[in-house]
Short mmCIF file of C-alpha atoms in Angstrom, two decimals:
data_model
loop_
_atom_site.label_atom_id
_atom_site.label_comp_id
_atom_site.label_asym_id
_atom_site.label_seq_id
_atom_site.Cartn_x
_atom_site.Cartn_y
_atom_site.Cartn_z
CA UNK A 1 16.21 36.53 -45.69
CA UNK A 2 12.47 37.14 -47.15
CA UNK A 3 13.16 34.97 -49.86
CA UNK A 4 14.72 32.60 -47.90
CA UNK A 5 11.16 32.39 -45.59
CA UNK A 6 9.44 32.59 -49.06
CA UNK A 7 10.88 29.54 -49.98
CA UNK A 8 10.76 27.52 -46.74
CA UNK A 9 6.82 27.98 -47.12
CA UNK A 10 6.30 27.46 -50.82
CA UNK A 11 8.16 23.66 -49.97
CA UNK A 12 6.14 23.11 -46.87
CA UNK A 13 2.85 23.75 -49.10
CA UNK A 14 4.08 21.47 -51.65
CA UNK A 15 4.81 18.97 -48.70
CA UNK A 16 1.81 19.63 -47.48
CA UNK A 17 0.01 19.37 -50.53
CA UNK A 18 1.91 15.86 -51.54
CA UNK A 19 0.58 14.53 -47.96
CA UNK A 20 -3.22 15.49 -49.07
CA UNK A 21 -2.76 13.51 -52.06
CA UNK A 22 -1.27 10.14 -50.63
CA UNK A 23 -4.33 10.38 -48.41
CA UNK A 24 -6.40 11.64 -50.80
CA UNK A 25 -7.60 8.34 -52.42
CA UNK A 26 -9.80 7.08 -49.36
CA UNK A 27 -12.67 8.86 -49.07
CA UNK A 28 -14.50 10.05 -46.07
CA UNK A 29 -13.87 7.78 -42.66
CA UNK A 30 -17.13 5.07 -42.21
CA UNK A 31 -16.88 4.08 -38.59
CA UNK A 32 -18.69 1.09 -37.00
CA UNK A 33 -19.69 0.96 -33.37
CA UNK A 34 -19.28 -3.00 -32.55
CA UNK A 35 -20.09 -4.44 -29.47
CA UNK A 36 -18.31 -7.78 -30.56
CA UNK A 37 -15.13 -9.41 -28.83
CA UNK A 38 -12.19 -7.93 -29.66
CA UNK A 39 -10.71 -11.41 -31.55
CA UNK A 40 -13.92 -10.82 -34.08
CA UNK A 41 -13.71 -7.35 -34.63
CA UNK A 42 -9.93 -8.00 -35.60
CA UNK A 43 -11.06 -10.50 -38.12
CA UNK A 44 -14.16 -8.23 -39.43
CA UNK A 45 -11.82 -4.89 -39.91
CA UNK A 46 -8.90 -7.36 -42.03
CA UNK A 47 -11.69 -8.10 -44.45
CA UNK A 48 -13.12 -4.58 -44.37
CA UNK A 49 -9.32 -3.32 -45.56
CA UNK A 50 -8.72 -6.57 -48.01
CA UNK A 51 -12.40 -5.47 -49.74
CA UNK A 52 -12.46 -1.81 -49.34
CA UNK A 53 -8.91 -0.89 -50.06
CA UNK A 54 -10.06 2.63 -51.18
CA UNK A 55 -12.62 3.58 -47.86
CA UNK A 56 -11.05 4.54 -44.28
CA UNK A 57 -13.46 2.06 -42.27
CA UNK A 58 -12.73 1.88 -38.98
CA UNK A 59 -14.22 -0.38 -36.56
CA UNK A 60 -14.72 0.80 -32.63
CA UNK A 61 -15.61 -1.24 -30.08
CA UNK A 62 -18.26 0.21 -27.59
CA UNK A 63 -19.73 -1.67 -24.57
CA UNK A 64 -23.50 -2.65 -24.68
CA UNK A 65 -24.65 -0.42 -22.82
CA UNK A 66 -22.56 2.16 -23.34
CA UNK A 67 -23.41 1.98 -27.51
CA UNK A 68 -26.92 2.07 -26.13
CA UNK A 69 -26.83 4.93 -23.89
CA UNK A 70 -24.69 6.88 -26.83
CA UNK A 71 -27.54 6.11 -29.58
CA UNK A 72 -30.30 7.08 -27.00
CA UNK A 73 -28.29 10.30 -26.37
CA UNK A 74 -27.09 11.58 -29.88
CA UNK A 75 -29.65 9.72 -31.73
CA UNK A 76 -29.07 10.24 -35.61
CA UNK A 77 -26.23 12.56 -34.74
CA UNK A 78 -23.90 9.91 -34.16
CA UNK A 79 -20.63 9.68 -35.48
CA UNK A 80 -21.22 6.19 -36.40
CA UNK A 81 -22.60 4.89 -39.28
CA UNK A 82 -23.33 1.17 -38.65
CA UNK A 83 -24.43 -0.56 -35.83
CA UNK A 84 -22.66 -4.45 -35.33
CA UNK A 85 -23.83 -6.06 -32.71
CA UNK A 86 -26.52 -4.53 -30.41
CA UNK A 87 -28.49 -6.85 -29.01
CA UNK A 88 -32.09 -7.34 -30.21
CA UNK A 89 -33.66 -5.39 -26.67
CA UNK A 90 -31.79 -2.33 -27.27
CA UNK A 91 -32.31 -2.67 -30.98
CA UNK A 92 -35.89 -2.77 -30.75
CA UNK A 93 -35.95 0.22 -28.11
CA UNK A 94 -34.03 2.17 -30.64
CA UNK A 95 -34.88 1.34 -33.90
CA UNK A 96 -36.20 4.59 -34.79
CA UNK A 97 -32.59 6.06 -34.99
CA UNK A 98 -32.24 3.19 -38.06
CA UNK A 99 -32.63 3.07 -41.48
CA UNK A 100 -35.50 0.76 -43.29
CA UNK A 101 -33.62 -1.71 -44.59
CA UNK A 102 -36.85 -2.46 -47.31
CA UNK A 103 -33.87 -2.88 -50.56
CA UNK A 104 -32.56 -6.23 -48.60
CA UNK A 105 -34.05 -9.83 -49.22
CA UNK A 106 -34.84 -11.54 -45.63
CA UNK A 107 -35.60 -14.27 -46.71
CA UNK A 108 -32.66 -16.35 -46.24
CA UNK A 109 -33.46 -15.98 -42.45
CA UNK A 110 -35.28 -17.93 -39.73
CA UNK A 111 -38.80 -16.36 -39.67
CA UNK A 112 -38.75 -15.89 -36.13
CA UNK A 113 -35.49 -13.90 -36.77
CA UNK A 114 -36.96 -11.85 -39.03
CA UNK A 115 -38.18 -8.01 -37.26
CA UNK A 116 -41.50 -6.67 -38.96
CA UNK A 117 -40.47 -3.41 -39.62
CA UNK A 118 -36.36 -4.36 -41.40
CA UNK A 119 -34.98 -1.63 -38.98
CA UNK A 120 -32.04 -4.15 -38.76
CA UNK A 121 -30.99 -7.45 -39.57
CA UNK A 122 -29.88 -10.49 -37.30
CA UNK A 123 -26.16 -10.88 -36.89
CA UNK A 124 -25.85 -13.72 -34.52
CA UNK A 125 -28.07 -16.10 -32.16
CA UNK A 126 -26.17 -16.72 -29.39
CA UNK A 127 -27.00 -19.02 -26.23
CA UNK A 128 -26.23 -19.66 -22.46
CA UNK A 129 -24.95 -22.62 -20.92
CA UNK A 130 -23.84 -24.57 -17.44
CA UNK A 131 -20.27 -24.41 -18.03
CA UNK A 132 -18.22 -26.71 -15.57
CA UNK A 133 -14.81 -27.10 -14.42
CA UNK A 134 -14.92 -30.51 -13.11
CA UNK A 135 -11.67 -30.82 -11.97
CA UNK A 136 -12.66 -27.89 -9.28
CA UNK A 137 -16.14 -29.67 -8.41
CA UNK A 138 -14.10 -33.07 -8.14
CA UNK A 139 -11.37 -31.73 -5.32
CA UNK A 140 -14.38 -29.89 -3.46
CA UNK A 141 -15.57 -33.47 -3.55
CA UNK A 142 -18.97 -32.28 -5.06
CA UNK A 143 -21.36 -33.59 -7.37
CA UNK A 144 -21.88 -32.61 -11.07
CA UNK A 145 -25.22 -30.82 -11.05
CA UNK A 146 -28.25 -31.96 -13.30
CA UNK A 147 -30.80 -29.01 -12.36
CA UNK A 148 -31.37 -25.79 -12.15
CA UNK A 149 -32.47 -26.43 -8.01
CA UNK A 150 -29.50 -28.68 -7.85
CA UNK A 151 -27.42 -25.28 -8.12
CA UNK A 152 -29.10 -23.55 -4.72
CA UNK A 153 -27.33 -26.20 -2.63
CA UNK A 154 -25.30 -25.55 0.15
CA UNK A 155 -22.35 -27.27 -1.18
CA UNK A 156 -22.16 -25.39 -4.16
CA UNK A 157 -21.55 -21.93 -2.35
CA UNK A 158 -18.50 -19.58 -3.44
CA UNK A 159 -18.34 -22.58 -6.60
CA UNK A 160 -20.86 -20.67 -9.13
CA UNK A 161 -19.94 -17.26 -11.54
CA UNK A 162 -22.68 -15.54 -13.38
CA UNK A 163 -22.87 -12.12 -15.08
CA UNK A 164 -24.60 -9.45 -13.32
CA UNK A 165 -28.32 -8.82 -15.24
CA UNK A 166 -27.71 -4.92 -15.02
CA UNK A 167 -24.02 -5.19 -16.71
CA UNK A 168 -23.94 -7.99 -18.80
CA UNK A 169 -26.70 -9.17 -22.03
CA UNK A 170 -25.72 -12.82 -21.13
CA UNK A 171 -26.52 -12.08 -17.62
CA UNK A 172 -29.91 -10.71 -18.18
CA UNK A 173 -31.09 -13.48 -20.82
CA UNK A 174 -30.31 -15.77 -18.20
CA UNK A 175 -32.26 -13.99 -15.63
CA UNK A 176 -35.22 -13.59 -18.06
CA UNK A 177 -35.34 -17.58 -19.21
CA UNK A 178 -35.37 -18.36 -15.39
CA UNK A 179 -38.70 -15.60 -14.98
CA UNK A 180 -40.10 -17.07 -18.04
CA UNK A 181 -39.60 -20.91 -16.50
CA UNK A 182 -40.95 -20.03 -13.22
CA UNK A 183 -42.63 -17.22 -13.47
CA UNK A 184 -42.05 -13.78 -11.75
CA UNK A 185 -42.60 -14.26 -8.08
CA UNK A 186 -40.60 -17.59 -8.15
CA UNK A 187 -37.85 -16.52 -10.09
CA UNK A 188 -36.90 -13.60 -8.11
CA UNK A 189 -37.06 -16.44 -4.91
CA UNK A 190 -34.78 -18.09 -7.00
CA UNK A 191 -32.30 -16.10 -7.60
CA UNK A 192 -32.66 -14.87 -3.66
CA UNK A 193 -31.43 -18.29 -2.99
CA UNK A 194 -28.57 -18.81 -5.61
CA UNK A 195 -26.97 -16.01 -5.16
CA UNK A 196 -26.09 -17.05 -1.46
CA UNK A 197 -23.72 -19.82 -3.79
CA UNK A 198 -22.50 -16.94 -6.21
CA UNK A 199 -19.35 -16.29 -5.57
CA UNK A 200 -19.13 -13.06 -7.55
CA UNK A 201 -21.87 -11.56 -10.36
CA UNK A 202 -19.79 -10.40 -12.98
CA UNK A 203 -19.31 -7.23 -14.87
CA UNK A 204 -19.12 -9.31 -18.11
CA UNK A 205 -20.48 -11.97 -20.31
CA UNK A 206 -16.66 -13.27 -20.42
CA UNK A 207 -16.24 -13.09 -16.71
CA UNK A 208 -17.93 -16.92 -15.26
CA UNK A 209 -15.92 -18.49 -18.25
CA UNK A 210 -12.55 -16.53 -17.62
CA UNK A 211 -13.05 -17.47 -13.62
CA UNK A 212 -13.83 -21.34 -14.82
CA UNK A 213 -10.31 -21.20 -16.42
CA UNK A 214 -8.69 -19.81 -13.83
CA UNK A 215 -10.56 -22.45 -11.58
CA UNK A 216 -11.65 -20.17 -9.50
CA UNK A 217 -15.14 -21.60 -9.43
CA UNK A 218 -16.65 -24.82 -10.74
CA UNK A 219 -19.48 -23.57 -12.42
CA UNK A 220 -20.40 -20.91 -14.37
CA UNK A 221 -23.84 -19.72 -16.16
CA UNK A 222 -22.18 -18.40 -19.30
CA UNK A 223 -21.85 -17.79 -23.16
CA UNK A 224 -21.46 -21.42 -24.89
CA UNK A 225 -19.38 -19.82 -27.50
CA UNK A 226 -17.13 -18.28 -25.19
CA UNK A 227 -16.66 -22.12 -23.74
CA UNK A 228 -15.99 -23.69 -26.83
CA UNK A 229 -13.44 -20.95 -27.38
CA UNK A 230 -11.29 -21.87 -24.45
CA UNK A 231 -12.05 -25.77 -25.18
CA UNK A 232 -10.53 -25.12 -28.62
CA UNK A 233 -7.22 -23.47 -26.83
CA UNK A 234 -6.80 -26.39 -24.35
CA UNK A 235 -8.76 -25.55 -21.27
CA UNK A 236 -10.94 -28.77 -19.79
CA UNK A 237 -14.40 -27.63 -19.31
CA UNK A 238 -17.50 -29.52 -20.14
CA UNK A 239 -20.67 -27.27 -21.62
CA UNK A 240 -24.26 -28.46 -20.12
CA UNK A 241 -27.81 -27.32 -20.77
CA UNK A 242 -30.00 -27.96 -18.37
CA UNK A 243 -33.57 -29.69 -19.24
CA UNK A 244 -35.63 -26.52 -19.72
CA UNK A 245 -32.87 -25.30 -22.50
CA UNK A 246 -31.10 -23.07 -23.44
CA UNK A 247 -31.42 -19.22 -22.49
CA UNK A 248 -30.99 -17.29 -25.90
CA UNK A 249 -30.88 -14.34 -27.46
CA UNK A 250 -29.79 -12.34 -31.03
CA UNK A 251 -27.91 -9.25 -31.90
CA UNK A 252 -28.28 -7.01 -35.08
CA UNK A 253 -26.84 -4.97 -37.04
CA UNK A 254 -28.42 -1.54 -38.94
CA UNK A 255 -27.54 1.65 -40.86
CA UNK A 256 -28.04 5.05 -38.71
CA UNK A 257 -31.09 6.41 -40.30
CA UNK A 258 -29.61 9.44 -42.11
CA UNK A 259 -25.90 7.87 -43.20
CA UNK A 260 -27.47 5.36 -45.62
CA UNK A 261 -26.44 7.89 -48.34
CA UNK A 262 -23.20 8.84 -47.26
CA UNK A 263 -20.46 7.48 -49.51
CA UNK A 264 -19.31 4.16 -49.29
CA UNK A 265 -21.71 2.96 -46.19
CA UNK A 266 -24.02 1.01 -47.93
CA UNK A 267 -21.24 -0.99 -49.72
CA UNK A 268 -20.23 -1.45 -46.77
CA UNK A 269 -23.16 -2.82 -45.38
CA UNK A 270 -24.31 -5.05 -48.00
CA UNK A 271 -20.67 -6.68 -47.59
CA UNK A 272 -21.78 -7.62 -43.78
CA UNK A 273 -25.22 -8.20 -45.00
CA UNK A 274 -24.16 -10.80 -47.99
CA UNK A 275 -20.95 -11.98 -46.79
CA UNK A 276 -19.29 -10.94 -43.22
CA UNK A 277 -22.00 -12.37 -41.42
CA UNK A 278 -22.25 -15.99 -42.35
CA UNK A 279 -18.44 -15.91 -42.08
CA UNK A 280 -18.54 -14.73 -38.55
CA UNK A 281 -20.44 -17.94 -38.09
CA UNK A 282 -18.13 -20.17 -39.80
CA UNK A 283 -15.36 -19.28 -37.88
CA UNK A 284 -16.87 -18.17 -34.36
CA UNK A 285 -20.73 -18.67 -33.64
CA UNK A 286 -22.08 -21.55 -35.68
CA UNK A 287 -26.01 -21.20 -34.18
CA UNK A 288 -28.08 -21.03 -37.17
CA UNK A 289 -29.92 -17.57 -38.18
CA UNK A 290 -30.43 -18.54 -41.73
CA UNK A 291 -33.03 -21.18 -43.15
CA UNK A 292 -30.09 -23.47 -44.94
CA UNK A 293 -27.26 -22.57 -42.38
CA UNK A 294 -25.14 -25.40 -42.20
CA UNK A 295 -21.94 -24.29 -40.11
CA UNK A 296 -20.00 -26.62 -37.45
CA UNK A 297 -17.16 -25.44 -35.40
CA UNK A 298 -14.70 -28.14 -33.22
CA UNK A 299 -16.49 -28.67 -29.84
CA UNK A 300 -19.93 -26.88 -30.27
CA UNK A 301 -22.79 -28.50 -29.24
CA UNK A 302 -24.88 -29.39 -32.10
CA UNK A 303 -28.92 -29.20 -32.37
CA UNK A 304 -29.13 -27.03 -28.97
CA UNK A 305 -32.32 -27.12 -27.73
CA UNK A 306 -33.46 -23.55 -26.99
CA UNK A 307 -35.08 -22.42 -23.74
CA UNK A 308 -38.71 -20.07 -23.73
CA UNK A 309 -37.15 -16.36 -24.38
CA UNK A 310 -40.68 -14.87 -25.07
CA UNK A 311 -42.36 -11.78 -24.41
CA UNK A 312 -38.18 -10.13 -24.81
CA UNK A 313 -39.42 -6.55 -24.39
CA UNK A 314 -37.41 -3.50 -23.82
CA UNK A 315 -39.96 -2.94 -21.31
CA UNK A 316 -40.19 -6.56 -19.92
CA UNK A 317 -35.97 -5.81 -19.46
CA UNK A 318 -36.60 -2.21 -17.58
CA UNK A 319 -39.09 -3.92 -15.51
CA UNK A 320 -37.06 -7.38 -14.42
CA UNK A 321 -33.66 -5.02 -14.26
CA UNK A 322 -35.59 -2.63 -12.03
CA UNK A 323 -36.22 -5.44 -9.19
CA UNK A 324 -32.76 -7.08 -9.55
CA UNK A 325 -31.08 -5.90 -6.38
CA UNK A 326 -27.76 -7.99 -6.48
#
């Protein structure tokens, strides 16, 4: 009977030990915190696995905020190694938990786009748009409107979907182009007045152009790429910018300061860095960050004419966010 138990455990250690060696060939996990929709982050984590066959990276998506709130939290201590898609605010507020990035060549960027310490690199420019459903504004028997006051009358109420400025990035670069185009005072008073017409701030960036599609409103202040998205599956919605242009803003990606010389990350980075990025903007978000971008996608509005984004603080964001009461 001993022997018998002596030999039971001798063949589960060999099992054992024949698992550790089929797994044995990828090294230590490299996880990515990405804040990105899930359709990229699918696309991003096939070409991690085609190029790094012998590395375990994983991607994870995390919220904004929530990505945010874990960095400010753990700091360096974070279980992830790269940062995808944290938008410039945040960035800048954290930056300290990032590595200098002084080995990479910026110069193939925008200048604008370029931060002055390399604590991270630009990953996408993304703007806001009116997005309409006209066939909802036509049987409300409503006009299309041509204005940012056009929107605060009475006959658009319960019509209009925006993301909430506390929940959403979109939602807040929206709120902050408005402040910058008429100033603080006003632009509270404006918002005082629109929101009588909102029929819901959403929790999401996704959430006017999901209700748009749904036609449960006419008109939504929302993501242009997100719009050309559902244009490109079908859906009949018309993207509009408004005179003053535009709202805008970027995301980045960095290294947590201390992981740079774990194995495999910075491979893994430079692949983003030289590669990944511009084909993210191939296939999904075609606004240029690079000096000699040339990218087109079916249906996206060409030569967008950006709106006044300046003075995009963290602290400009804690103090509008602080007065937003809706």
């Amino acid at each position: 009977m001993k022997n018998k138990f002596i030999k039971m455990l001798i063949c589960v250690s060999f099992l054992l030990t024949l698992f550790g060696c089929a797994n044995g060939n990828k090294d230590e996990k490299i996880i990515i915190y990405s804040t990105a929709e899930d359709f990229r982050n699918e696309y991003l984590q096939k070409r991690l696995n085609e190029k790094f066959p012998d590395y375990d990276v994983t991607i994870q998506y995390v919220s904004t905020g929530n990505c945010a709130a874990k960095l400010k939290a753990e700091g360096k201590d974070i279980e992830a190694d790269i940062i995808f898609e944290m938008e410039k605010t945040y960035a800048d507020e954290l930056k300290d938990n990032f590595y200098t990035l002084d080995n990479y060549d910026f110069s193939k960027y925008i200048d604008e786009l370029v931060p002055n310490d390399k604590k991270y690199a630009t990953s996408i420019r993304y703007s806001a748009a009116i997005i309409l459903n006209e066939k909802v504004l036509k049987e409300k028997g409503v006009a299309i409107p041509a204005s940012y006051e056009d929107l605060l009358k009475p006959e658009y109420k319960g019509l209009i979907s925006m993301p909430s400025p506390k929940a959403s990035g979109t939602g807040y670069m929206i709120l902050k182009n408005i402040i910058n185009i008429m100033g603080e005072e006003k632009g509270f008073e404006y918002f005082d007045e629109l929101s009588k017409n909102i029929l819901q701030y959403t929790s999401s960036g996704s959430g006017p152009v999901n209700a748009l599609v749904q036609g449960e409103v006419g008109i939504g202040l929302g993501m242009t790429f997100q719009a050309v998205n559902e244009i490109n599956k079908g859906s009949n919605l018309t993207i509009k910018f408004f005179d003053e242009g535009a709202p805008w803003t970027t995301s980045t990606f960095a290294i947590v300061d201390g992981h740079q010389d774990k194995k495999g990350v910075q491979e893994v980075f430079k692949f983003f860095y030289d590669e990944l990025i511009l084909e993210d903007k191939q296939k999904f978000l075609p606004e240029s960050i690079y000096k000699n971008q040339d990218t087109k996608i079916e249906n996206y509005p060409e030569n967008i004419k950006y709106g006044d984004m300046s003075n995009n603080t963290p602290e400009e964001r804690t103090k509008l966010l602080g007065k937003w009461k809706y």
